[in-house]
Coordinates of N, CA and C and ligand atoms in Angstrom, one line a residue:
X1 N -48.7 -11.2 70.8 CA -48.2 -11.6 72.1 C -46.7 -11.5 72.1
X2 N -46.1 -10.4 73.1 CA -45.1 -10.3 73.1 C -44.0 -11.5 73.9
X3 N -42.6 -12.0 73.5 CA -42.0 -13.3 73.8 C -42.2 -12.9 75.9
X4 N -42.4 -11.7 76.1 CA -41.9 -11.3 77.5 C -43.6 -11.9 78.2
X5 N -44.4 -11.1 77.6 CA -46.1 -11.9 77.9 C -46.0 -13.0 77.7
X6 N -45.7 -13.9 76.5 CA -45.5 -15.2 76.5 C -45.2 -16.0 77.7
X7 N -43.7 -15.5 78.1 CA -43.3 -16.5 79.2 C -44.0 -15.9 80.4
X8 N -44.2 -15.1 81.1 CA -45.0 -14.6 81.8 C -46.5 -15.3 82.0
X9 N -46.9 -15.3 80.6 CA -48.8 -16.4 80.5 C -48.1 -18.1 80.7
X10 N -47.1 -18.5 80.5 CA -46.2 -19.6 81.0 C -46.1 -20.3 82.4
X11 N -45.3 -19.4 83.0 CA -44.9 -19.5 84.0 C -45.9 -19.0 85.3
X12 N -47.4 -18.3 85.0 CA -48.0 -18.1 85.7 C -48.9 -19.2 85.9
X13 N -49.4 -19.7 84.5 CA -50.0 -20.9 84.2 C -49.6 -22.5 84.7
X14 N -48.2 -22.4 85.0 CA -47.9 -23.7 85.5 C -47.7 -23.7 87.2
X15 N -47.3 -22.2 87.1 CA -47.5 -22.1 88.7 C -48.5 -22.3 89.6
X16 N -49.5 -21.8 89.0 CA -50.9 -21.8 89.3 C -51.5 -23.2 89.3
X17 N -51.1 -24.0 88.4 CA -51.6 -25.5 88.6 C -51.1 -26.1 89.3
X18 N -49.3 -25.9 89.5 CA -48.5 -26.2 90.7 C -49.4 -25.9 92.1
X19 N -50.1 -25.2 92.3 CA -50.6 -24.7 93.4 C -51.9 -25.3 93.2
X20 N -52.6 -26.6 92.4 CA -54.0 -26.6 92.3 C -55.0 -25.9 92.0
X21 N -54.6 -24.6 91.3 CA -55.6 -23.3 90.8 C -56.1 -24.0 89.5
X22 N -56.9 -23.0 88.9 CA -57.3 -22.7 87.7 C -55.8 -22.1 87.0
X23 N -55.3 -22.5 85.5 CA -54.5 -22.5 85.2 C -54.8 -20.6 84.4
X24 N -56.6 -20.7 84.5 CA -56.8 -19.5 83.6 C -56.6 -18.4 84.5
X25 N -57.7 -18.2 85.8 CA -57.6 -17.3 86.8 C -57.3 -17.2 88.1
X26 N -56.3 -18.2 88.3 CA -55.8 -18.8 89.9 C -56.5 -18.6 91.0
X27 N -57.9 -18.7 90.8 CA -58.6 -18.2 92.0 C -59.6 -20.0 91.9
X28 N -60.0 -20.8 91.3 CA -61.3 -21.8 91.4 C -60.0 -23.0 91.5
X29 N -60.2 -23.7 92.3 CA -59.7 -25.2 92.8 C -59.9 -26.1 91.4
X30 N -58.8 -27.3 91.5 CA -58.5 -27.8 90.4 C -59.2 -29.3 90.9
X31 N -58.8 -29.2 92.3 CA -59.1 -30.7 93.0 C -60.1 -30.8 94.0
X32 N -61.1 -31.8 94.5 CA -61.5 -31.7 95.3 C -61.4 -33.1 96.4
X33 N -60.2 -33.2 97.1 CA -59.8 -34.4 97.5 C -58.6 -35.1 96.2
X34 N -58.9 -36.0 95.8 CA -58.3 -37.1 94.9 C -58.4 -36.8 93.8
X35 N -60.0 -35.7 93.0 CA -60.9 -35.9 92.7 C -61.0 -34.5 91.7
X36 N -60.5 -34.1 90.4 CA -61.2 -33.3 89.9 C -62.4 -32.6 89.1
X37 N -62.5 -31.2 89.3 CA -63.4 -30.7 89.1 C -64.1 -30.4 87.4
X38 N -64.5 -30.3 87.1 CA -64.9 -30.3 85.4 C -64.5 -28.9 84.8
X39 N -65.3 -28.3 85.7 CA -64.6 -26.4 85.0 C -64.6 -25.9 86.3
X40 N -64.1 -24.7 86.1 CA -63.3 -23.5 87.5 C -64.8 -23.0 87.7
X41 N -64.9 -23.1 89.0 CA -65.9 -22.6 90.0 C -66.1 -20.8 89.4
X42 N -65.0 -20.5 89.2 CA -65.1 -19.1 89.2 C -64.8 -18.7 87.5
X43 N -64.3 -18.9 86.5 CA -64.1 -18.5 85.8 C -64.8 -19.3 84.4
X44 N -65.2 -20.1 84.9 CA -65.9 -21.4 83.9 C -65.1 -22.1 82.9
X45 N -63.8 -21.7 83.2 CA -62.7 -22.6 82.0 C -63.0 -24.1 82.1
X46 N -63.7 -25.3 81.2 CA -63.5 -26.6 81.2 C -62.1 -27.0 81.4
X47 N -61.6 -27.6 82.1 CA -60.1 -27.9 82.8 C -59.8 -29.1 80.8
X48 N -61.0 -29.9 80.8 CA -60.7 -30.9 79.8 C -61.6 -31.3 79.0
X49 N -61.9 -30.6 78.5 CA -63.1 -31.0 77.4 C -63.3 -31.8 76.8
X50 N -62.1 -33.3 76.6 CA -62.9 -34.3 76.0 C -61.8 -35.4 77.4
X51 N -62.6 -36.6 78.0 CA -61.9 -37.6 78.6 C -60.4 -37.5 77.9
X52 N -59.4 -37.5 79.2 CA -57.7 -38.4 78.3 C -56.9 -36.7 77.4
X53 N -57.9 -35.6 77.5 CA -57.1 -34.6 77.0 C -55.9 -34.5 77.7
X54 N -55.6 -34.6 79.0 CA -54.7 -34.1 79.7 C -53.4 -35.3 79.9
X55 N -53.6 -36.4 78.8 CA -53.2 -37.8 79.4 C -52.0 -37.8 79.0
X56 N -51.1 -37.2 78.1 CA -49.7 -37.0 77.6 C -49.2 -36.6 78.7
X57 N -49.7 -35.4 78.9 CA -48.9 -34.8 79.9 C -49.1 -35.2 81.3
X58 N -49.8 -35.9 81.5 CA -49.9 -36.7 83.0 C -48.9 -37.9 82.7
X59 N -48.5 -38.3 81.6 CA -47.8 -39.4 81.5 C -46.4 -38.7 81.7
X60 N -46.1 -38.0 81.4 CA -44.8 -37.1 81.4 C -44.6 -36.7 83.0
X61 N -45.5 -36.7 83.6 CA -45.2 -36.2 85.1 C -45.2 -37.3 85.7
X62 N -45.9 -38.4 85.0 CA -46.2 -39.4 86.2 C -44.6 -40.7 86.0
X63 N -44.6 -39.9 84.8 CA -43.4 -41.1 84.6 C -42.0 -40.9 84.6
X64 N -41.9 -39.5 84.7 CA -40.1 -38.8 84.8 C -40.1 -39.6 86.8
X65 N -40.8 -39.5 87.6 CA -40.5 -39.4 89.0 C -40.3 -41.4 89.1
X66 N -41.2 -42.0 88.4 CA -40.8 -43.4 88.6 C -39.1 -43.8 88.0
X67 N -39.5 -43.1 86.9 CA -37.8 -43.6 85.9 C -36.9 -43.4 87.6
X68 N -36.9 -42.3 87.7 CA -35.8 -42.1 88.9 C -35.4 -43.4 89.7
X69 N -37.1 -44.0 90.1 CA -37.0 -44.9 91.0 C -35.9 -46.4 90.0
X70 N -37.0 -46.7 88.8 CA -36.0 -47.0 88.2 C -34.3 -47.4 88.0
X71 N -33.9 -46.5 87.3 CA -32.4 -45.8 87.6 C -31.9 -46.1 89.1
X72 N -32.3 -45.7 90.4 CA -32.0 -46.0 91.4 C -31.9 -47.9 91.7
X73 N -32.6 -48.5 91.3 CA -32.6 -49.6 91.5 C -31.8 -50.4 90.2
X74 N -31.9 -50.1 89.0 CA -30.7 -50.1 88.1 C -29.5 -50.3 88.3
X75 N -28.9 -49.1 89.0 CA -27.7 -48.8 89.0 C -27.4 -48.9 90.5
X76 N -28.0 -49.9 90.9 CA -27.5 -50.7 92.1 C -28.1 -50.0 93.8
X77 N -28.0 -48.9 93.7 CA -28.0 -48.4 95.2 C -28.5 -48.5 96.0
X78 N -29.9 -49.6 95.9 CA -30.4 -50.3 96.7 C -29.4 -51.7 97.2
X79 N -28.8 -52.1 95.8 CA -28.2 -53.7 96.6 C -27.0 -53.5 97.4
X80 N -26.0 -52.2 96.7 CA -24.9 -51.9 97.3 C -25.3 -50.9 98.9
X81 N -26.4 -50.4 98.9 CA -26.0 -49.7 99.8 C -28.0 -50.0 100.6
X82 N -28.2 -51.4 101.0 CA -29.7 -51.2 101.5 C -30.2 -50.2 102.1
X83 N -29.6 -49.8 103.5 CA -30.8 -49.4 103.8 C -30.8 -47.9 103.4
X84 N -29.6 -47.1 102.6 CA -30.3 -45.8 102.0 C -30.5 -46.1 100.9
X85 N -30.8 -47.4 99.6 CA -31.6 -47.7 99.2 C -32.9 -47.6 99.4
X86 N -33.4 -48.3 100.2 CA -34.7 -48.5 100.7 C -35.1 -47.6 101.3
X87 N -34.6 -46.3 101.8 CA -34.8 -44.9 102.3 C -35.2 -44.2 101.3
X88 N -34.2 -44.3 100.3 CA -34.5 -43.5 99.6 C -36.1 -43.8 98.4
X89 N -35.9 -45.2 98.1 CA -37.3 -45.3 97.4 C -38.4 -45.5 98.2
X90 N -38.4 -45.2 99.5 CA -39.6 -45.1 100.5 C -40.0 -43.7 100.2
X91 N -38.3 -43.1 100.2 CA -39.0 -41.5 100.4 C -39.9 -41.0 99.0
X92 N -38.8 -41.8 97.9 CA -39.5 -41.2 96.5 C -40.9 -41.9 96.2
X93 N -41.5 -42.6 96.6 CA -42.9 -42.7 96.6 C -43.8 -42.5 97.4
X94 N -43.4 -41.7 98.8 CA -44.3 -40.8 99.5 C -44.1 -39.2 98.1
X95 N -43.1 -39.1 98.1 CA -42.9 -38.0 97.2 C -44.2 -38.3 95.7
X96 N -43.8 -39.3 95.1 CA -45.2 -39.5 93.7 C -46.3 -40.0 94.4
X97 N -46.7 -40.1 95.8 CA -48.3 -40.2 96.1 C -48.3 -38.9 96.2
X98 N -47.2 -38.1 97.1 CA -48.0 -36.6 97.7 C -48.1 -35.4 96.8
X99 N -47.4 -35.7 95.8 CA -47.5 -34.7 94.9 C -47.6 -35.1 93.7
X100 N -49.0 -36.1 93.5 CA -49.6 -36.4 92.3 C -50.5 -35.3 92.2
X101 N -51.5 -34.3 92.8 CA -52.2 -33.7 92.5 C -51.9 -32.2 92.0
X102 N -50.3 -32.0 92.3 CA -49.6 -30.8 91.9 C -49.5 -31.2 90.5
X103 N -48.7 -32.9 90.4 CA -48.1 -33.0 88.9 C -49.3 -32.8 88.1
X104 N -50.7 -33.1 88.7 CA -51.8 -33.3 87.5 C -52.3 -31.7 87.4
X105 N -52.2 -30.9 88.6 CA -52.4 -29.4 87.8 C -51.5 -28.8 86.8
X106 N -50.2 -29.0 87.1 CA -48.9 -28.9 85.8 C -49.6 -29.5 84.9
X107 N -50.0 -30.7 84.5 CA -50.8 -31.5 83.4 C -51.9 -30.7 82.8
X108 N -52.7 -30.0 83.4 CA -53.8 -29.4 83.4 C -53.4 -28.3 82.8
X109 N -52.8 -27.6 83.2 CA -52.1 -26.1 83.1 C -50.9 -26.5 81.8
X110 N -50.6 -27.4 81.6 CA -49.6 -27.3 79.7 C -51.3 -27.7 78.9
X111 N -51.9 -28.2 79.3 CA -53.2 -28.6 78.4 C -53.7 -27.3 78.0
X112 N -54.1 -26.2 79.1 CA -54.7 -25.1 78.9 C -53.5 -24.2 78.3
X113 N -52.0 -24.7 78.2 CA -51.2 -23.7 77.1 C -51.6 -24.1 75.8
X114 N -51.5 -25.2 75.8 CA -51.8 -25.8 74.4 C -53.0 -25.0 73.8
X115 N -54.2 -24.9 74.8 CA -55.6 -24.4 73.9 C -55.3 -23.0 73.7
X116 N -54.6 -22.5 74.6 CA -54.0 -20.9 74.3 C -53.5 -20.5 73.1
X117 N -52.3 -21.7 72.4 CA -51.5 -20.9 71.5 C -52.0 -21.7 70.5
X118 N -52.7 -23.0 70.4 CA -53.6 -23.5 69.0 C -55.0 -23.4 69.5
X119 N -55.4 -22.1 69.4 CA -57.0 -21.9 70.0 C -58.2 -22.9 68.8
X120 N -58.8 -23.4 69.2 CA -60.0 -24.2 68.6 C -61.3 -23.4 68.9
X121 N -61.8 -22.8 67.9 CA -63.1 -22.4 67.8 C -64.2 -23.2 68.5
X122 N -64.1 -24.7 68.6 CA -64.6 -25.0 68.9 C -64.7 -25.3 70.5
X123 N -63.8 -25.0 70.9 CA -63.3 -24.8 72.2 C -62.6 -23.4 72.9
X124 N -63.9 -22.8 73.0 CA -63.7 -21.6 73.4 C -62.9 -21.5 75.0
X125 N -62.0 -20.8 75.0 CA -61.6 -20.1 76.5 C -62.1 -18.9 77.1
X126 N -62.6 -18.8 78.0 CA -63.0 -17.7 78.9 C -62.2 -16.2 78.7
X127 N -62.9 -15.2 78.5 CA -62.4 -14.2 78.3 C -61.3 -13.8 79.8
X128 N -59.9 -12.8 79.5 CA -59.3 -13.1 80.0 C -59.7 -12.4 82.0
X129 N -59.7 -13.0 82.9 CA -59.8 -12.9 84.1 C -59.4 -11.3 84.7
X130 N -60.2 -10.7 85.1 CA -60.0 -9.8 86.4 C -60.8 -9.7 87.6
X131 N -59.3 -10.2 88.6 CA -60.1 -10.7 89.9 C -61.0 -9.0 90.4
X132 N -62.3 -9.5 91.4 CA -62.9 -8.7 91.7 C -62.5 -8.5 93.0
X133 N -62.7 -7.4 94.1 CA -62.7 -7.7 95.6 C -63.0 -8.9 95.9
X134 N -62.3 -9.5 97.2 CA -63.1 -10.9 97.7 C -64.2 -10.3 98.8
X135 N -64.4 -11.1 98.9 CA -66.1 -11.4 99.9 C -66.5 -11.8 100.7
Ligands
ZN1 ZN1 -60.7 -20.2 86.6

Protein backbone atom coordinates (compact mmCIF):
# COMPACT_ATOMS: atom_id res chain seq x y z
CA UNK A 1 0.00 0.00 0.00
CA UNK A 2 1.27 3.04 -1.25
CA UNK A 3 1.64 6.32 1.55
CA UNK A 4 -0.73 8.14 -1.30
CA UNK A 5 -3.48 4.99 -1.14
CA UNK A 6 -2.95 5.04 2.51
CA UNK A 7 -4.22 8.45 3.11
CA UNK A 8 -6.73 8.26 0.45
CA UNK A 9 -8.21 4.61 2.36
CA UNK A 10 -8.02 7.40 5.45
CA UNK A 11 -9.69 10.08 4.65
CA UNK A 12 -12.35 8.28 2.59
CA UNK A 13 -13.00 6.11 5.65
CA UNK A 14 -13.51 8.80 8.06
CA UNK A 15 -15.46 10.72 5.68
CA UNK A 16 -17.78 8.19 5.09
CA UNK A 17 -18.55 7.56 8.78
CA UNK A 18 -18.65 11.37 9.03
CA UNK A 19 -21.59 11.02 6.73
CA UNK A 20 -23.08 7.70 8.70
CA UNK A 21 -21.90 5.24 5.82
CA UNK A 22 -20.25 2.06 5.92
CA UNK A 23 -16.65 3.07 6.58
CA UNK A 24 -15.93 0.00 4.02
CA UNK A 25 -18.32 0.84 0.96
CA UNK A 26 -20.21 4.14 1.73
CA UNK A 27 -23.19 2.93 0.44
CA UNK A 28 -25.22 0.68 3.83
CA UNK A 29 -26.28 3.17 6.81
CA UNK A 30 -24.43 3.08 10.07
CA UNK A 31 -27.52 4.27 12.06
CA UNK A 32 -30.91 3.65 12.28
CA UNK A 33 -32.43 6.56 14.37
CA UNK A 34 -30.21 6.69 17.75
CA UNK A 35 -29.60 3.10 17.05
CA UNK A 36 -26.89 1.08 15.36
CA UNK A 37 -26.80 -1.41 12.84
CA UNK A 38 -24.57 -4.73 13.43
CA UNK A 39 -23.11 -5.07 9.76
CA UNK A 40 -23.60 -2.87 6.41
CA UNK A 41 -26.80 -3.85 4.70
CA UNK A 42 -24.80 -3.95 1.58
CA UNK A 43 -21.47 -5.04 2.02
CA UNK A 44 -21.66 -7.30 5.19
CA UNK A 45 -18.64 -5.55 7.04
CA UNK A 46 -19.50 -6.25 11.05
CA UNK A 47 -19.27 -2.33 12.13
CA UNK A 48 -17.94 -4.22 15.79
CA UNK A 49 -17.42 -7.56 16.31
CA UNK A 50 -17.07 -7.79 19.88
CA UNK A 51 -19.42 -5.19 22.44
CA UNK A 52 -17.06 -1.82 23.56
CA UNK A 53 -14.73 -2.39 20.30
CA UNK A 54 -15.38 1.03 19.26
CA UNK A 55 -15.29 2.49 22.98
CA UNK A 56 -11.71 4.33 22.91
CA UNK A 57 -12.57 6.07 20.18
CA UNK A 58 -16.05 7.09 21.07
CA UNK A 59 -14.40 8.33 24.26
CA UNK A 60 -12.07 10.46 22.21
CA UNK A 61 -15.01 12.10 20.34
CA UNK A 62 -17.26 12.18 23.05
CA UNK A 63 -14.84 13.84 25.27
CA UNK A 64 -12.60 16.40 23.21
CA UNK A 65 -16.33 18.44 22.64
CA UNK A 66 -17.19 18.34 26.61
CA UNK A 67 -13.49 19.44 27.72
CA UNK A 68 -14.30 22.58 25.59
CA UNK A 69 -17.39 22.97 27.67
CA UNK A 70 -15.14 22.56 30.45
CA UNK A 71 -12.33 25.06 29.69
CA UNK A 72 -15.21 27.54 28.83
CA UNK A 73 -16.57 27.44 32.32
CA UNK A 74 -12.89 27.18 33.79
CA UNK A 75 -11.71 30.06 32.51
CA UNK A 76 -14.49 32.07 33.52
CA UNK A 77 -16.61 33.18 30.40
CA UNK A 78 -19.64 32.10 31.68
CA UNK A 79 -19.20 34.24 35.15
CA UNK A 80 -17.52 37.23 33.38
CA UNK A 81 -19.56 37.45 30.54
CA UNK A 82 -23.30 35.45 31.29
CA UNK A 83 -25.32 35.59 28.89
CA UNK A 84 -22.62 34.67 25.95
CA UNK A 85 -21.64 32.26 28.48
CA UNK A 86 -24.69 30.56 28.63
CA UNK A 87 -25.14 31.06 24.70
CA UNK A 88 -22.43 29.66 24.11
CA UNK A 89 -22.74 26.28 26.22
CA UNK A 90 -26.38 26.08 25.14
CA UNK A 91 -25.03 26.14 21.67
CA UNK A 92 -22.16 23.60 22.49
CA UNK A 93 -24.51 21.00 23.69
CA UNK A 94 -27.05 21.18 20.92
CA UNK A 95 -23.75 20.81 18.95
CA UNK A 96 -22.68 17.11 21.17
CA UNK A 97 -26.43 15.97 21.06
CA UNK A 98 -26.63 16.66 17.14
CA UNK A 99 -23.64 15.37 16.14
CA UNK A 100 -23.18 12.41 18.39
CA UNK A 101 -24.10 10.12 15.58
CA UNK A 102 -21.42 11.57 13.10
CA UNK A 103 -18.77 11.40 16.06
CA UNK A 104 -19.81 7.64 16.56
CA UNK A 105 -19.39 6.90 12.63
CA UNK A 106 -15.74 8.71 12.97
CA UNK A 107 -15.53 6.03 15.97
CA UNK A 108 -16.64 3.36 13.72
CA UNK A 109 -14.65 4.24 10.72
CA UNK A 110 -10.83 4.54 13.03
CA UNK A 111 -12.08 1.03 14.36
CA UNK A 112 -12.47 -0.27 10.77
CA UNK A 113 -8.75 1.49 10.18
CA UNK A 114 -7.48 -0.27 12.88
CA UNK A 115 -8.80 -3.89 11.40
CA UNK A 116 -7.34 -2.66 8.05
CA UNK A 117 -3.69 -2.08 8.92
CA UNK A 118 -3.56 -4.97 11.98
CA UNK A 119 -5.82 -7.36 10.02
CA UNK A 120 -6.98 -10.47 12.39
CA UNK A 121 -7.58 -13.65 10.71
CA UNK A 122 -9.97 -14.03 12.82
CA UNK A 123 -11.84 -11.18 11.78
CA UNK A 124 -12.21 -11.16 8.38
CA UNK A 125 -13.04 -7.85 6.18
CA UNK A 126 -15.14 -7.93 3.14
CA UNK A 127 -13.40 -8.12 0.02
CA UNK A 128 -12.79 -4.79 -1.34
CA UNK A 129 -16.31 -2.95 -2.67
CA UNK A 130 -17.36 -2.14 -6.21
CA UNK A 131 -20.44 -0.23 -6.31
CA UNK A 132 -22.92 -1.78 -8.97
CA UNK A 133 -25.66 0.38 -10.91
CA UNK A 134 -28.39 1.54 -8.42
CA UNK A 135 -31.89 0.26 -8.76
ZN1 LIG B 1 -20.64 -1.61 3.62
Amino acid sequence: MTPRSRSKLITTALGRGLRKRCPHCGEGQLFSGWSFFDRCSVCGLVFARNPGDTWAFTIIGDRLPIAVMIVLIYFGVVRSHPALGVTMLVILAVLVIWTAPNRWGVSIALHYLSRVYWPDPADPIPSPFVPGPRQ
